[in-house]
Coordinates of C-alpha atoms in Angstrom, one line a residue:
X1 CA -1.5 33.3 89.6
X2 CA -1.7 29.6 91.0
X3 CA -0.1 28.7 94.6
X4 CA 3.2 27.6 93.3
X5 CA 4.3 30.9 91.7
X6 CA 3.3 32.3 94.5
X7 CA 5.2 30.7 96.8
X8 CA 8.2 30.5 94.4
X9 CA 7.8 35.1 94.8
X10 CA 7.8 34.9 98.6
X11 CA 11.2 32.7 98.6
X12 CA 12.7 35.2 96.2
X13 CA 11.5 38.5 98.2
X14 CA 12.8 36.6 101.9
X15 CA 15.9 35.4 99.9
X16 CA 16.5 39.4 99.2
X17 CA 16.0 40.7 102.3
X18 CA 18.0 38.1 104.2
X19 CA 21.0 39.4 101.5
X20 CA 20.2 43.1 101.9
X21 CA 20.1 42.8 106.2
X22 CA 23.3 40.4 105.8
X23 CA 25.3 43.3 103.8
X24 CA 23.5 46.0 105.7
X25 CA 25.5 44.3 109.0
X26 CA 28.6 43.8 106.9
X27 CA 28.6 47.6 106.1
X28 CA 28.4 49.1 109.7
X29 CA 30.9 46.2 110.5
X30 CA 33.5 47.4 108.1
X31 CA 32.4 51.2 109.3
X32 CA 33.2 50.5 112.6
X33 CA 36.5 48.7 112.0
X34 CA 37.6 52.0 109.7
X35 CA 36.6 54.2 112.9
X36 CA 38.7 52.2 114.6
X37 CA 41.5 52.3 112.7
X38 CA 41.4 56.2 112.1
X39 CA 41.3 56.6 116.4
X40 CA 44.6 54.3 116.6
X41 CA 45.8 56.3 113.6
X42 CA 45.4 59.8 115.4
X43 CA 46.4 57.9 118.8
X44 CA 49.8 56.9 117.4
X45 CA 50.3 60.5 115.8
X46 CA 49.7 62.7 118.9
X47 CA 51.7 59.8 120.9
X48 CA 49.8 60.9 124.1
X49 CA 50.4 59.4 127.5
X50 CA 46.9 57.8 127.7
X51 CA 46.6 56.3 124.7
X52 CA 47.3 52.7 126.1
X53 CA 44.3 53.0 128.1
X54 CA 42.4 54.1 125.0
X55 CA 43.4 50.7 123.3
X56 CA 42.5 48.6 125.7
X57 CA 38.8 50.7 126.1
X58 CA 38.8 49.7 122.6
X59 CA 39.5 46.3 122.9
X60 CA 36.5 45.8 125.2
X61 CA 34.2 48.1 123.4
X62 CA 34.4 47.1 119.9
X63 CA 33.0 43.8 121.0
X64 CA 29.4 45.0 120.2
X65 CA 27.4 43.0 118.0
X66 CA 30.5 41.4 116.1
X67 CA 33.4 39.1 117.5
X68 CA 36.6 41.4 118.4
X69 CA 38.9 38.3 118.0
X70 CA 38.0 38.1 114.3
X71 CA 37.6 42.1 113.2
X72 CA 39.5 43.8 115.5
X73 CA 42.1 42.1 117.3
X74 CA 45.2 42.2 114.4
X75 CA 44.1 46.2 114.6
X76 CA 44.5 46.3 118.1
X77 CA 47.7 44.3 118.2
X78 CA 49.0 46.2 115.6
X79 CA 48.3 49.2 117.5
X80 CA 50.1 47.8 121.0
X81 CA 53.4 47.0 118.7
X82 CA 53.9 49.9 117.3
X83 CA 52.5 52.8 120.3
X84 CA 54.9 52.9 122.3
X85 CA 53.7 54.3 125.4
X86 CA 54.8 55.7 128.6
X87 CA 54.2 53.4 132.4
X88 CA 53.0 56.9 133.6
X89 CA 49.1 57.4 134.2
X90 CA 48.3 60.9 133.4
X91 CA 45.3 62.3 134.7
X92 CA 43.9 64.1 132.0
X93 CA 42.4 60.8 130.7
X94 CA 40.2 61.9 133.7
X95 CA 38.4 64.5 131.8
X96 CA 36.7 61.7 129.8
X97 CA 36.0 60.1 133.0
X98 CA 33.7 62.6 134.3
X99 CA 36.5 64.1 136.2
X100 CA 37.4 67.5 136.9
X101 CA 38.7 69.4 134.4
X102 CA 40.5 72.9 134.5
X103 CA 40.4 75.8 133.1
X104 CA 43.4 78.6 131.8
X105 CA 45.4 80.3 134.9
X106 CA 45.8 83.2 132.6
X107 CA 44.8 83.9 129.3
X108 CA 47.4 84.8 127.0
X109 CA 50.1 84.0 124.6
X110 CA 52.7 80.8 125.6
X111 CA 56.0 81.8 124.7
X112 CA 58.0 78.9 126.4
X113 CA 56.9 75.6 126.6
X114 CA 57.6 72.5 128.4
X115 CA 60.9 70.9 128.2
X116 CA 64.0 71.6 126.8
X117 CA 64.9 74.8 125.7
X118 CA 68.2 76.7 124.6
X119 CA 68.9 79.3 126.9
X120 CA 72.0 80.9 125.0
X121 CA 74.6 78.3 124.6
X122 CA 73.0 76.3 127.6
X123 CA 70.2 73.8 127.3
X124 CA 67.7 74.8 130.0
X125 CA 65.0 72.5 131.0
X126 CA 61.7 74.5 131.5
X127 CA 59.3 72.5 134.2
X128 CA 56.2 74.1 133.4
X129 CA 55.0 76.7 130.9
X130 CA 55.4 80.6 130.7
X131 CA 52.5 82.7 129.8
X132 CA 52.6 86.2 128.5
X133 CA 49.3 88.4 129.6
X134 CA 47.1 89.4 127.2
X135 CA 45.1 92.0 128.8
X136 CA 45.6 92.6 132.8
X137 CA 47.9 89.5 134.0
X138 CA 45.8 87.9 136.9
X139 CA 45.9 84.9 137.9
X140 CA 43.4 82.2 138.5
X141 CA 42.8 79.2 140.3
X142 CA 42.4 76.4 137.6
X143 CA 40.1 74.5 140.0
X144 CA 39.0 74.1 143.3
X145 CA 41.8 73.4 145.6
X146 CA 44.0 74.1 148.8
X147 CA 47.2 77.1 148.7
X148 CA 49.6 74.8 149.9
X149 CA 52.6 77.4 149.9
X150 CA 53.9 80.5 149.0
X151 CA 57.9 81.6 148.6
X152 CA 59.5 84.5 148.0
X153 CA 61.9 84.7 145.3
X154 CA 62.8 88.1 145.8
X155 CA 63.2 89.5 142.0
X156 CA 61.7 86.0 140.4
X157 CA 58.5 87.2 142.9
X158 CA 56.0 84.9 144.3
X159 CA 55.5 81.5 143.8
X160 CA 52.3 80.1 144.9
X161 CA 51.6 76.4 145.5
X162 CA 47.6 75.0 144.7
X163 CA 47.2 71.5 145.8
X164 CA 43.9 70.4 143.6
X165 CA 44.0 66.6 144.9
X166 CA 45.9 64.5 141.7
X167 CA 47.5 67.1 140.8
X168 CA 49.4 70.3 142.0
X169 CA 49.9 74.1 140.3
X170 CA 52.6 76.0 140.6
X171 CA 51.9 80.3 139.6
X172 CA 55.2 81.9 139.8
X173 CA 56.8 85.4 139.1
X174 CA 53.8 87.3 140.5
X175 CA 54.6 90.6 142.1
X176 CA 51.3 90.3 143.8
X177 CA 49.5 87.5 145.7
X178 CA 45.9 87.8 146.6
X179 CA 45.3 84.6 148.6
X180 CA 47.2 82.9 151.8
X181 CA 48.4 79.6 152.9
X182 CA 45.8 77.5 153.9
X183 CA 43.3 79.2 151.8
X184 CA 40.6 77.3 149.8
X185 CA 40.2 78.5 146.4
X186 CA 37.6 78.3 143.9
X187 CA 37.9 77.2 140.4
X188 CA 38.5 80.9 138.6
X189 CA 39.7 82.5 141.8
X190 CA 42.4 85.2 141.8
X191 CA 45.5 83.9 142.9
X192 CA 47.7 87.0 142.1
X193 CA 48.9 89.4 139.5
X194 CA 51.6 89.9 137.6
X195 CA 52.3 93.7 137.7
X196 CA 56.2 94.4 137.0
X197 CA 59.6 92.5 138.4
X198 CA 62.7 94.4 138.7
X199 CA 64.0 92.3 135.7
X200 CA 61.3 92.9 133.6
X201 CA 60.0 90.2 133.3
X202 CA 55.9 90.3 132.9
X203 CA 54.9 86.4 132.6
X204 CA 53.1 84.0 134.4
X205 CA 55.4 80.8 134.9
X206 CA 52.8 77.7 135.7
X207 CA 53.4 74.3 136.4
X208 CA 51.6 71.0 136.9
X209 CA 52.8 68.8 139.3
X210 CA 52.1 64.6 139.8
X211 CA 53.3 63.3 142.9
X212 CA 55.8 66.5 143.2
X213 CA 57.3 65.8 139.7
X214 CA 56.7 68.7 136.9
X215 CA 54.3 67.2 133.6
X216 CA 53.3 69.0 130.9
X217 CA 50.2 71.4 132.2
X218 CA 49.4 71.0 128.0
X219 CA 48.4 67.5 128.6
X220 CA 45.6 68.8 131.8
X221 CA 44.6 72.3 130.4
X222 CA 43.8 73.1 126.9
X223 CA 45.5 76.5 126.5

């Protein structure tokens, strides 16, 4: 085989592997792109109050290794037209931050949620979530944090106020409480039990609060 052919086998074996690395880098560019797409997908479905800051993390991030500008920005700016999101900054985007993150105050079965409910012919509006026991009704502390307050509500029981820092808990319609104002508490501390009310009622009612104004504790705790 003279030096010609040769030569003419080596620019046909570089030739393919230039091709197969360029479509190899097409591939996982159009893999990422789809990834991308399915996240803004599942962001605009659950319509969740961090899912701005999500976008924009994406519009930074994506810019590994391929220009944004030219593979990603009409996904992103699709994304921005048609979320339409909330100017509240929850915290549990905190989670993914390395943040705390908190556990159940009871386990059990959630029969009310938040929000609006009917109450007979009234529409009620429920500021946290109400729990029903599914073995022994304690309470516990969903992190580590400060009892702020605790009231009497006579046949509604006790309500006991955690301050955790960003947020605050509300446990309500205890019978029994098993900590005191100004007590620190521990992440899966008892806070109190539920025992029985004079109306019957056996539930935990818990809230979340943000700057004294009730969120949804389903968007900080997965029950």
């Amino acid at each position: 085989m003279n030096i010609k052919n040769l030569n003419k086998i080596f620019r046909i074996n570089t030739q393919f592997y230039k091709d197969r690395r360029f479509y190899e880098k097409q591939i996982k560019r159009m893999i990422i792109i789809l990834i991308i797409i399915i996240i803004i997908l599942i962001l605009k479905r659950i319509n969740s109050n961090f899912s701005n800051n999500v976008i924009r993390i994406i519009d930074k991030g994506v810019n590994y290794k391929f220009e944004i500008k030219k593979d990603g920005k009409k996904i992103i700016d699709f994304a921005k037209n048609k979320i339409k999101i909330p100017d509240k900054i929850v915290t549990v985007f905190n989670s993914f931050q390395g943040k705390e993150e908190y556990i159940v105050p009871m386990e059990g079965k959630i029969y009310k949620y938040f929000g609006e409910g009917k109450q007979v012919k009234n529409k009620v509006f429920n500021n946290g979530i109400d729990i029903i026991p599914a073995s022994e009704g304690v309470a516990y502390s969903i992190g580590d944090g400060t009892v702020s307050d605790i009231e009497d509500k006579n046949s509604l029981g006790y309500f006991v106020t955690v301050d955790y820092g960003e947020i605050s808990a509300v446990y309500g319609q205890m019978k029994e409480v098993h900590v005191e104002k100004g007590d620190k508490v521990a992440k899966g501390q008892k806070i109190g039990s539920l025992g029985n009310l004079k109306e019957g009622n056996r539930y935990l009612h818990f809230e979340i609060r943000v700057k004294g104004e009730p969120v949804n504790p389903e968007e900080y705790i997965n029950f």
